[in-house]
Amino acid sequence: MLDSIKQASKNIGRELNRAWENLSDGWRELLSRSNNSLTHFEPGMMDGQLEDEANLNFPRWGLIASEVEETASDIIVRIEIPGVEKQDCTIRVEGSTLIISGEKRFARESAESHYHAMERAYGVFERRIALLRHVDAEKATANAINGVLLIRLPKAATDTVRDIPIN
């Protein structure tokens, strides 16, 4: 009987070690892949007052995930910004840095409602993405579809600075 208890203890220890390794691997991958996508949100306006004044406890950090793809002629950036209206978002190119800034506004069903979970960040944000190539900002385009902003930046030999309207 003592041997079976020892064997069970070894098996439990082995499974706990395996679970810990899987969890550690997941966190390491999340940290390495999310790199700069963890974005700070500053309080914005809600019903004419600052969100902080409305006594809501919003998370101040959120993920704004992106992809940067390079083709022979373009740098293509896809960035997830669900809940951000195009009029509340600006896109700017400074040298070889793409800057997306805006405000994700808070909306609720009723002032009398109560939240049981609050994981989404709201407020003013700025996300900077290194492009690793010079782009022609004058020919850049941006489209927002289903909460994903697609920015197409033709490659260029010189630096430019330009705001890019969202279609």
Short mmCIF file of N, CA and C in Angstrom, two decimals:
data_model
loop_
_atom_site.label_atom_id
_atom_site.label_comp_id
_atom_site.label_asym_id
_atom_site.label_seq_id
_atom_site.Cartn_x
_atom_site.Cartn_y
_atom_site.Cartn_z
N MET A 1 0.81 -1.19 0.00
CA MET A 1 0.00 0.00 0.00
C MET A 1 0.86 1.26 0.00
N LEU A 2 1.94 1.23 0.79
CA LEU A 2 2.84 2.37 0.87
C LEU A 2 3.50 2.65 -0.49
N ASP A 3 3.81 1.58 -1.22
CA ASP A 3 4.41 1.75 -2.55
C ASP A 3 3.44 2.43 -3.52
N SER A 4 2.17 2.06 -3.46
CA SER A 4 1.20 2.67 -4.36
C SER A 4 1.00 4.15 -4.02
N ILE A 5 1.07 4.51 -2.74
CA ILE A 5 0.96 5.92 -2.35
C ILE A 5 2.18 6.70 -2.86
N LYS A 6 3.38 6.11 -2.73
CA LYS A 6 4.60 6.75 -3.23
C LYS A 6 4.51 6.95 -4.75
N GLN A 7 4.02 5.93 -5.46
CA GLN A 7 3.89 6.02 -6.92
C GLN A 7 2.88 7.10 -7.30
N ALA A 8 1.76 7.15 -6.59
CA ALA A 8 0.75 8.18 -6.86
C ALA A 8 1.33 9.56 -6.60
N SER A 9 2.11 9.70 -5.55
CA SER A 9 2.74 10.98 -5.23
C SER A 9 3.71 11.41 -6.33
N LYS A 10 4.49 10.46 -6.86
CA LYS A 10 5.41 10.76 -7.97
C LYS A 10 4.63 11.20 -9.20
N ASN A 11 3.54 10.49 -9.51
CA ASN A 11 2.71 10.84 -10.68
C ASN A 11 2.10 12.23 -10.53
N ILE A 12 1.60 12.53 -9.33
CA ILE A 12 1.02 13.86 -9.09
C ILE A 12 2.10 14.94 -9.25
N GLY A 13 3.28 14.68 -8.68
CA GLY A 13 4.38 15.64 -8.81
C GLY A 13 4.79 15.86 -10.25
N ARG A 14 4.85 14.79 -11.03
CA ARG A 14 5.20 14.88 -12.45
C ARG A 14 4.15 15.69 -13.21
N GLU A 15 2.86 15.44 -12.95
CA GLU A 15 1.79 16.17 -13.62
C GLU A 15 1.78 17.65 -13.23
N LEU A 16 2.05 17.94 -11.96
CA LEU A 16 2.14 19.34 -11.53
C LEU A 16 3.30 20.05 -12.21
N ASN A 17 4.44 19.38 -12.32
CA ASN A 17 5.59 19.97 -13.03
C ASN A 17 5.26 20.22 -14.50
N ARG A 18 4.59 19.28 -15.14
CA ARG A 18 4.21 19.43 -16.54
C ARG A 18 3.22 20.59 -16.70
N ALA A 19 2.24 20.70 -15.81
CA ALA A 19 1.28 21.80 -15.87
C ALA A 19 1.98 23.14 -15.67
N TRP A 20 2.92 23.20 -14.71
CA TRP A 20 3.65 24.44 -14.46
C TRP A 20 4.47 24.83 -15.69
N GLU A 21 5.12 23.87 -16.33
CA GLU A 21 5.91 24.15 -17.53
C GLU A 21 5.02 24.68 -18.65
N ASN A 22 3.84 24.07 -18.85
CA ASN A 22 2.91 24.55 -19.88
C ASN A 22 2.46 25.97 -19.59
N LEU A 23 2.15 26.24 -18.35
CA LEU A 23 1.74 27.59 -17.96
C LEU A 23 2.88 28.58 -18.18
N SER A 24 4.08 28.22 -17.77
CA SER A 24 5.25 29.08 -17.96
C SER A 24 5.51 29.33 -19.44
N ASP A 25 5.42 28.28 -20.26
CA ASP A 25 5.62 28.44 -21.70
C ASP A 25 4.59 29.39 -22.28
N GLY A 26 3.33 29.25 -21.85
CA GLY A 26 2.27 30.13 -22.35
C GLY A 26 2.54 31.59 -22.00
N TRP A 27 2.94 31.86 -20.76
CA TRP A 27 3.24 33.23 -20.36
C TRP A 27 4.43 33.78 -21.12
N ARG A 28 5.48 32.97 -21.30
CA ARG A 28 6.66 33.43 -22.05
C ARG A 28 6.28 33.78 -23.49
N GLU A 29 5.45 32.93 -24.13
CA GLU A 29 5.04 33.22 -25.49
C GLU A 29 4.17 34.47 -25.55
N LEU A 30 3.24 34.62 -24.61
CA LEU A 30 2.40 35.81 -24.58
C LEU A 30 3.24 37.06 -24.43
N LEU A 31 4.21 37.04 -23.52
CA LEU A 31 5.06 38.22 -23.33
C LEU A 31 5.93 38.51 -24.54
N SER A 32 6.49 37.48 -25.18
CA SER A 32 7.37 37.73 -26.32
C SER A 32 6.57 38.17 -27.55
N ARG A 33 5.38 37.63 -27.75
CA ARG A 33 4.59 37.99 -28.92
C ARG A 33 3.83 39.30 -28.74
N SER A 34 3.44 39.61 -27.52
CA SER A 34 2.67 40.83 -27.31
C SER A 34 3.56 42.05 -27.30
N ASN A 35 4.83 41.88 -27.09
CA ASN A 35 5.87 42.89 -27.20
C ASN A 35 5.35 44.28 -26.89
N ASN A 36 4.95 45.06 -27.85
CA ASN A 36 4.49 46.43 -27.59
C ASN A 36 2.97 46.56 -27.63
N SER A 37 2.26 45.45 -27.77
CA SER A 37 0.81 45.57 -27.90
C SER A 37 0.11 45.93 -26.60
N LEU A 38 0.79 45.74 -25.47
CA LEU A 38 0.22 46.17 -24.20
C LEU A 38 0.25 47.69 -24.18
N THR A 39 -0.93 48.29 -24.15
CA THR A 39 -1.08 49.72 -24.34
C THR A 39 -1.76 50.36 -23.14
N HIS A 40 -1.27 51.52 -22.75
CA HIS A 40 -1.86 52.25 -21.62
C HIS A 40 -2.99 53.14 -22.13
N PHE A 41 -4.11 53.11 -21.44
CA PHE A 41 -5.27 53.94 -21.76
C PHE A 41 -5.41 55.01 -20.68
N GLU A 42 -5.46 56.27 -21.08
CA GLU A 42 -5.69 57.38 -20.16
C GLU A 42 -7.19 57.63 -20.06
N PRO A 43 -7.67 58.17 -18.95
CA PRO A 43 -9.11 58.45 -18.84
C PRO A 43 -9.58 59.36 -19.98
N GLY A 44 -10.75 59.05 -20.52
CA GLY A 44 -11.37 59.86 -21.57
C GLY A 44 -12.64 60.49 -21.03
N MET A 45 -13.43 61.02 -21.92
CA MET A 45 -14.68 61.68 -21.52
C MET A 45 -15.83 60.68 -21.59
N MET A 46 -16.77 60.78 -20.65
CA MET A 46 -17.96 59.95 -20.64
C MET A 46 -19.12 60.81 -20.16
N ASP A 47 -20.08 61.02 -21.00
CA ASP A 47 -21.24 61.84 -20.64
C ASP A 47 -20.83 63.21 -20.12
N GLY A 48 -19.82 63.83 -20.74
CA GLY A 48 -19.41 65.17 -20.37
C GLY A 48 -18.50 65.25 -19.16
N GLN A 49 -18.13 64.13 -18.56
CA GLN A 49 -17.21 64.16 -17.43
C GLN A 49 -16.11 63.13 -17.65
N LEU A 50 -14.99 63.32 -16.96
CA LEU A 50 -13.91 62.34 -17.07
C LEU A 50 -14.38 61.00 -16.53
N GLU A 51 -13.93 59.91 -17.17
CA GLU A 51 -14.32 58.57 -16.74
C GLU A 51 -14.03 58.36 -15.25
N ASP A 52 -12.88 58.84 -14.76
CA ASP A 52 -12.53 58.65 -13.35
C ASP A 52 -13.57 59.28 -12.43
N GLU A 53 -14.17 60.39 -12.86
CA GLU A 53 -15.18 61.05 -12.06
C GLU A 53 -16.48 60.25 -12.01
N ALA A 54 -16.67 59.34 -12.95
CA ALA A 54 -17.89 58.54 -13.02
C ALA A 54 -17.84 57.33 -12.09
N ASN A 55 -16.77 57.21 -11.30
CA ASN A 55 -16.61 56.13 -10.32
C ASN A 55 -16.59 54.74 -10.96
N LEU A 56 -16.10 54.62 -12.16
CA LEU A 56 -15.96 53.31 -12.79
C LEU A 56 -14.49 52.91 -12.71
N ASN A 57 -14.28 51.65 -12.45
CA ASN A 57 -12.93 51.15 -12.25
C ASN A 57 -12.45 50.42 -13.50
N PHE A 58 -12.17 51.16 -14.57
CA PHE A 58 -11.71 50.57 -15.83
C PHE A 58 -10.29 50.07 -15.71
N PRO A 59 -9.98 48.97 -16.38
CA PRO A 59 -8.57 48.61 -16.53
C PRO A 59 -7.86 49.72 -17.30
N ARG A 60 -6.66 50.04 -16.96
CA ARG A 60 -5.90 51.10 -17.63
C ARG A 60 -4.93 50.55 -18.66
N TRP A 61 -4.84 49.23 -18.76
CA TRP A 61 -3.97 48.60 -19.75
C TRP A 61 -4.80 47.61 -20.56
N GLY A 62 -4.55 47.58 -21.86
CA GLY A 62 -5.24 46.65 -22.75
C GLY A 62 -4.34 46.26 -23.90
N LEU A 63 -4.68 45.18 -24.57
CA LEU A 63 -3.91 44.74 -25.73
C LEU A 63 -4.47 45.38 -26.99
N ILE A 64 -3.60 45.97 -27.77
CA ILE A 64 -3.93 46.43 -29.11
C ILE A 64 -2.98 45.65 -30.02
N ALA A 65 -3.46 44.51 -30.49
CA ALA A 65 -2.62 43.58 -31.24
C ALA A 65 -2.45 44.05 -32.68
N SER A 66 -1.27 43.76 -33.24
CA SER A 66 -1.00 44.18 -34.61
C SER A 66 -0.20 43.12 -35.36
N GLU A 67 -0.18 43.29 -36.67
CA GLU A 67 0.67 42.50 -37.57
C GLU A 67 1.35 43.48 -38.50
N VAL A 68 2.60 43.24 -38.81
CA VAL A 68 3.32 44.04 -39.81
C VAL A 68 3.82 43.08 -40.86
N GLU A 69 3.35 43.27 -42.08
CA GLU A 69 3.70 42.39 -43.21
C GLU A 69 4.43 43.22 -44.25
N GLU A 70 5.46 42.65 -44.83
CA GLU A 70 6.20 43.35 -45.88
C GLU A 70 6.07 42.59 -47.19
N THR A 71 5.68 43.31 -48.25
CA THR A 71 5.66 42.75 -49.60
C THR A 71 6.78 43.43 -50.39
N ALA A 72 6.88 43.13 -51.64
CA ALA A 72 7.92 43.74 -52.47
C ALA A 72 7.75 45.26 -52.54
N SER A 73 6.51 45.75 -52.48
CA SER A 73 6.29 47.18 -52.66
C SER A 73 5.71 47.90 -51.45
N ASP A 74 5.15 47.18 -50.48
CA ASP A 74 4.43 47.82 -49.37
C ASP A 74 4.81 47.24 -48.01
N ILE A 75 4.53 48.05 -47.00
CA ILE A 75 4.46 47.58 -45.62
C ILE A 75 2.97 47.61 -45.29
N ILE A 76 2.42 46.49 -44.83
CA ILE A 76 1.00 46.39 -44.52
C ILE A 76 0.88 46.14 -43.02
N VAL A 77 0.12 47.01 -42.36
CA VAL A 77 -0.08 46.90 -40.92
C VAL A 77 -1.56 46.63 -40.67
N ARG A 78 -1.84 45.60 -39.90
CA ARG A 78 -3.20 45.32 -39.43
C ARG A 78 -3.18 45.49 -37.92
N ILE A 79 -4.14 46.26 -37.42
CA ILE A 79 -4.17 46.50 -35.98
C ILE A 79 -5.61 46.37 -35.49
N GLU A 80 -5.80 45.63 -34.42
CA GLU A 80 -7.13 45.39 -33.87
C GLU A 80 -7.52 46.53 -32.94
N ILE A 81 -8.58 47.25 -33.32
CA ILE A 81 -9.08 48.33 -32.46
C ILE A 81 -10.61 48.28 -32.40
N PRO A 82 -11.17 47.16 -31.95
CA PRO A 82 -12.63 47.08 -31.86
C PRO A 82 -13.17 48.12 -30.89
N GLY A 83 -14.29 48.69 -31.23
CA GLY A 83 -14.92 49.67 -30.36
C GLY A 83 -14.42 51.09 -30.56
N VAL A 84 -13.46 51.29 -31.48
CA VAL A 84 -12.95 52.63 -31.76
C VAL A 84 -13.55 53.10 -33.08
N GLU A 85 -14.26 54.21 -33.04
CA GLU A 85 -14.85 54.78 -34.25
C GLU A 85 -13.76 55.48 -35.06
N LYS A 86 -13.90 55.47 -36.39
CA LYS A 86 -12.85 56.04 -37.22
C LYS A 86 -12.64 57.53 -36.94
N GLN A 87 -13.68 58.26 -36.55
CA GLN A 87 -13.51 59.68 -36.25
C GLN A 87 -12.77 59.89 -34.92
N ASP A 88 -12.62 58.83 -34.12
CA ASP A 88 -11.90 58.92 -32.85
C ASP A 88 -10.48 58.37 -32.96
N CYS A 89 -9.99 58.16 -34.18
CA CYS A 89 -8.69 57.54 -34.40
C CYS A 89 -7.88 58.36 -35.38
N THR A 90 -6.59 58.53 -35.11
CA THR A 90 -5.69 59.19 -36.05
C THR A 90 -4.51 58.29 -36.32
N ILE A 91 -3.99 58.39 -37.53
CA ILE A 91 -2.84 57.61 -37.95
C ILE A 91 -1.81 58.59 -38.47
N ARG A 92 -0.58 58.45 -38.01
CA ARG A 92 0.48 59.36 -38.41
C ARG A 92 1.75 58.56 -38.68
N VAL A 93 2.50 59.00 -39.66
CA VAL A 93 3.80 58.40 -39.95
C VAL A 93 4.86 59.45 -39.65
N GLU A 94 5.82 59.08 -38.81
CA GLU A 94 6.97 59.93 -38.51
C GLU A 94 8.22 59.11 -38.78
N GLY A 95 8.89 59.42 -39.87
CA GLY A 95 10.07 58.64 -40.25
C GLY A 95 9.67 57.21 -40.52
N SER A 96 10.25 56.28 -39.78
CA SER A 96 9.90 54.87 -39.95
C SER A 96 9.09 54.37 -38.75
N THR A 97 8.27 55.27 -38.18
CA THR A 97 7.39 54.89 -37.07
C THR A 97 5.95 55.22 -37.44
N LEU A 98 5.07 54.26 -37.27
CA LEU A 98 3.64 54.45 -37.46
C LEU A 98 3.04 54.69 -36.09
N ILE A 99 2.24 55.76 -35.96
CA ILE A 99 1.63 56.11 -34.68
C ILE A 99 0.12 56.08 -34.85
N ILE A 100 -0.54 55.23 -34.10
CA ILE A 100 -1.99 55.15 -34.09
C ILE A 100 -2.44 55.65 -32.72
N SER A 101 -3.30 56.65 -32.71
CA SER A 101 -3.80 57.17 -31.45
C SER A 101 -5.30 57.37 -31.57
N GLY A 102 -5.95 57.43 -30.44
CA GLY A 102 -7.39 57.62 -30.48
C GLY A 102 -8.00 57.50 -29.12
N GLU A 103 -9.31 57.31 -29.13
CA GLU A 103 -10.05 57.13 -27.89
C GLU A 103 -11.08 56.03 -28.06
N LYS A 104 -11.06 55.09 -27.15
CA LYS A 104 -12.06 54.04 -27.09
C LYS A 104 -13.06 54.48 -26.03
N ARG A 105 -14.26 54.80 -26.47
CA ARG A 105 -15.26 55.38 -25.58
C ARG A 105 -16.09 54.30 -24.88
N PHE A 106 -16.42 54.57 -23.64
CA PHE A 106 -17.21 53.66 -22.82
C PHE A 106 -18.69 53.92 -23.05
N ALA A 107 -19.47 52.86 -23.14
CA ALA A 107 -20.93 52.96 -23.24
C ALA A 107 -21.52 51.85 -22.38
N ARG A 108 -22.61 52.15 -21.72
CA ARG A 108 -23.25 51.13 -20.89
C ARG A 108 -24.75 51.14 -21.14
N GLU A 109 -25.39 50.03 -20.84
CA GLU A 109 -26.83 49.88 -21.06
C GLU A 109 -27.64 50.83 -20.20
N SER A 110 -27.27 50.93 -18.92
CA SER A 110 -28.07 51.71 -17.99
C SER A 110 -27.17 52.21 -16.86
N ALA A 111 -27.46 53.39 -16.34
CA ALA A 111 -26.69 53.92 -15.22
C ALA A 111 -26.88 53.09 -13.96
N GLU A 112 -27.98 52.33 -13.90
CA GLU A 112 -28.26 51.51 -12.72
C GLU A 112 -27.66 50.10 -12.82
N SER A 113 -27.04 49.78 -13.95
CA SER A 113 -26.49 48.43 -14.11
C SER A 113 -25.25 48.25 -13.23
N HIS A 114 -24.91 46.99 -12.98
CA HIS A 114 -23.74 46.66 -12.17
C HIS A 114 -22.85 45.72 -12.98
N TYR A 115 -21.56 45.95 -12.95
CA TYR A 115 -20.62 45.10 -13.66
C TYR A 115 -20.11 44.00 -12.74
N HIS A 116 -20.04 42.79 -13.30
CA HIS A 116 -19.48 41.66 -12.58
C HIS A 116 -18.08 41.35 -13.10
N ALA A 117 -17.77 41.84 -14.29
CA ALA A 117 -16.44 41.71 -14.88
C ALA A 117 -16.15 42.97 -15.69
N MET A 118 -14.94 43.46 -15.60
CA MET A 118 -14.53 44.64 -16.37
C MET A 118 -13.10 44.38 -16.82
N GLU A 119 -12.96 43.84 -18.05
CA GLU A 119 -11.65 43.48 -18.58
C GLU A 119 -11.21 44.37 -19.73
N ARG A 120 -12.14 45.13 -20.32
CA ARG A 120 -11.82 45.96 -21.47
C ARG A 120 -11.37 47.34 -20.99
N ALA A 121 -10.30 47.84 -21.60
CA ALA A 121 -9.78 49.16 -21.26
C ALA A 121 -10.46 50.21 -22.14
N TYR A 122 -10.70 51.38 -21.57
CA TYR A 122 -11.32 52.49 -22.28
C TYR A 122 -10.49 53.74 -22.03
N GLY A 123 -10.58 54.69 -22.96
CA GLY A 123 -9.92 55.97 -22.79
C GLY A 123 -9.06 56.29 -23.99
N VAL A 124 -8.14 57.20 -23.78
CA VAL A 124 -7.25 57.71 -24.83
C VAL A 124 -6.01 56.82 -24.87
N PHE A 125 -5.57 56.44 -26.08
CA PHE A 125 -4.41 55.56 -26.23
C PHE A 125 -3.52 56.05 -27.35
N GLU A 126 -2.29 55.56 -27.35
CA GLU A 126 -1.37 55.77 -28.47
C GLU A 126 -0.54 54.52 -28.61
N ARG A 127 -0.43 54.03 -29.83
CA ARG A 127 0.36 52.82 -30.13
C ARG A 127 1.36 53.17 -31.21
N ARG A 128 2.63 52.90 -30.96
CA ARG A 128 3.72 53.16 -31.92
C ARG A 128 4.23 51.82 -32.46
N ILE A 129 4.40 51.78 -33.78
CA ILE A 129 4.88 50.56 -34.43
C ILE A 129 6.07 50.91 -35.31
N ALA A 130 7.20 50.26 -35.05
CA ALA A 130 8.39 50.46 -35.88
C ALA A 130 8.18 49.75 -37.22
N LEU A 131 8.45 50.46 -38.30
CA LEU A 131 8.20 49.91 -39.64
C LEU A 131 9.43 49.25 -40.25
N LEU A 132 10.62 49.56 -39.80
CA LEU A 132 11.89 49.00 -40.27
C LEU A 132 12.21 49.34 -41.72
N ARG A 133 11.39 50.13 -42.37
CA ARG A 133 11.62 50.61 -43.74
C ARG A 133 11.06 52.02 -43.83
N HIS A 134 11.63 52.82 -44.74
CA HIS A 134 11.05 54.13 -45.02
C HIS A 134 9.83 53.91 -45.91
N VAL A 135 8.78 54.68 -45.66
CA VAL A 135 7.55 54.55 -46.44
C VAL A 135 7.17 55.90 -47.05
N ASP A 136 6.38 55.85 -48.11
CA ASP A 136 5.85 57.05 -48.76
C ASP A 136 4.50 57.37 -48.12
N ALA A 137 4.51 58.21 -47.10
CA ALA A 137 3.29 58.52 -46.36
C ALA A 137 2.26 59.21 -47.22
N GLU A 138 2.67 59.90 -48.27
CA GLU A 138 1.72 60.59 -49.16
C GLU A 138 0.82 59.60 -49.90
N LYS A 139 1.30 58.40 -50.11
CA LYS A 139 0.52 57.40 -50.86
C LYS A 139 -0.10 56.33 -49.94
N ALA A 140 0.02 56.53 -48.64
CA ALA A 140 -0.51 55.55 -47.69
C ALA A 140 -2.03 55.60 -47.65
N THR A 141 -2.64 54.44 -47.37
CA THR A 141 -4.10 54.35 -47.25
C THR A 141 -4.44 53.56 -45.99
N ALA A 142 -5.67 53.79 -45.50
CA ALA A 142 -6.13 53.05 -44.32
C ALA A 142 -7.62 52.76 -44.48
N ASN A 143 -8.01 51.56 -44.09
CA ASN A 143 -9.41 51.15 -44.09
C ASN A 143 -9.70 50.43 -42.78
N ALA A 144 -10.90 50.64 -42.26
CA ALA A 144 -11.33 49.96 -41.04
C ALA A 144 -12.48 49.03 -41.40
N ILE A 145 -12.29 47.73 -41.12
CA ILE A 145 -13.31 46.74 -41.40
C ILE A 145 -13.41 45.79 -40.21
N ASN A 146 -14.61 45.68 -39.62
CA ASN A 146 -14.87 44.75 -38.51
C ASN A 146 -13.89 44.91 -37.36
N GLY A 147 -13.53 46.14 -37.01
CA GLY A 147 -12.65 46.38 -35.88
C GLY A 147 -11.18 46.19 -36.16
N VAL A 148 -10.82 45.93 -37.42
CA VAL A 148 -9.42 45.79 -37.80
C VAL A 148 -9.07 46.92 -38.75
N LEU A 149 -8.03 47.66 -38.38
CA LEU A 149 -7.54 48.76 -39.20
C LEU A 149 -6.45 48.20 -40.09
N LEU A 150 -6.61 48.35 -41.42
CA LEU A 150 -5.62 47.89 -42.39
C LEU A 150 -4.95 49.12 -42.98
N ILE A 151 -3.66 49.25 -42.77
CA ILE A 151 -2.90 50.40 -43.25
C ILE A 151 -1.88 49.90 -44.26
N ARG A 152 -1.95 50.45 -45.47
CA ARG A 152 -1.02 50.07 -46.55
C ARG A 152 -0.07 51.23 -46.77
N LEU A 153 1.22 50.96 -46.59
CA LEU A 153 2.26 51.99 -46.67
C LEU A 153 3.26 51.61 -47.76
N PRO A 154 3.20 52.28 -48.93
CA PRO A 154 4.18 51.98 -49.97
C PRO A 154 5.59 52.31 -49.50
N LYS A 155 6.54 51.48 -49.85
CA LYS A 155 7.93 51.72 -49.49
C LYS A 155 8.47 52.94 -50.23
N ALA A 156 9.40 53.66 -49.59
CA ALA A 156 10.03 54.83 -50.19
C ALA A 156 11.48 54.90 -49.74
N ALA A 157 12.23 55.81 -50.38
CA ALA A 157 13.64 55.96 -50.04
C ALA A 157 13.87 57.07 -49.01
N THR A 158 12.88 57.95 -48.77
CA THR A 158 13.07 59.08 -47.86
C THR A 158 12.00 59.11 -46.78
N ASP A 159 12.27 59.88 -45.71
CA ASP A 159 11.32 60.06 -44.63
C ASP A 159 10.26 61.08 -44.99
N THR A 160 9.02 60.85 -44.54
CA THR A 160 7.94 61.82 -44.70
C THR A 160 7.10 61.83 -43.42
N VAL A 161 6.32 62.87 -43.23
CA VAL A 161 5.39 62.97 -42.11
C VAL A 161 4.03 63.34 -42.69
N ARG A 162 3.00 62.53 -42.37
CA ARG A 162 1.66 62.79 -42.90
C ARG A 162 0.61 62.09 -42.07
N ASP A 163 -0.53 62.76 -41.84
CA ASP A 163 -1.71 62.12 -41.25
C ASP A 163 -2.41 61.35 -42.35
N ILE A 164 -2.97 60.18 -42.03
CA ILE A 164 -3.61 59.33 -43.02
C ILE A 164 -5.09 59.22 -42.67
N PRO A 165 -6.00 59.67 -43.56
CA PRO A 165 -7.43 59.55 -43.25
C PRO A 165 -7.89 58.09 -43.36
N ILE A 166 -8.91 57.74 -42.56
CA ILE A 166 -9.46 56.38 -42.59
C ILE A 166 -10.69 56.40 -43.47
N ASN A 167 -10.78 55.50 -44.43
CA ASN A 167 -11.94 55.40 -45.33
C ASN A 167 -13.00 54.54 -44.73
#
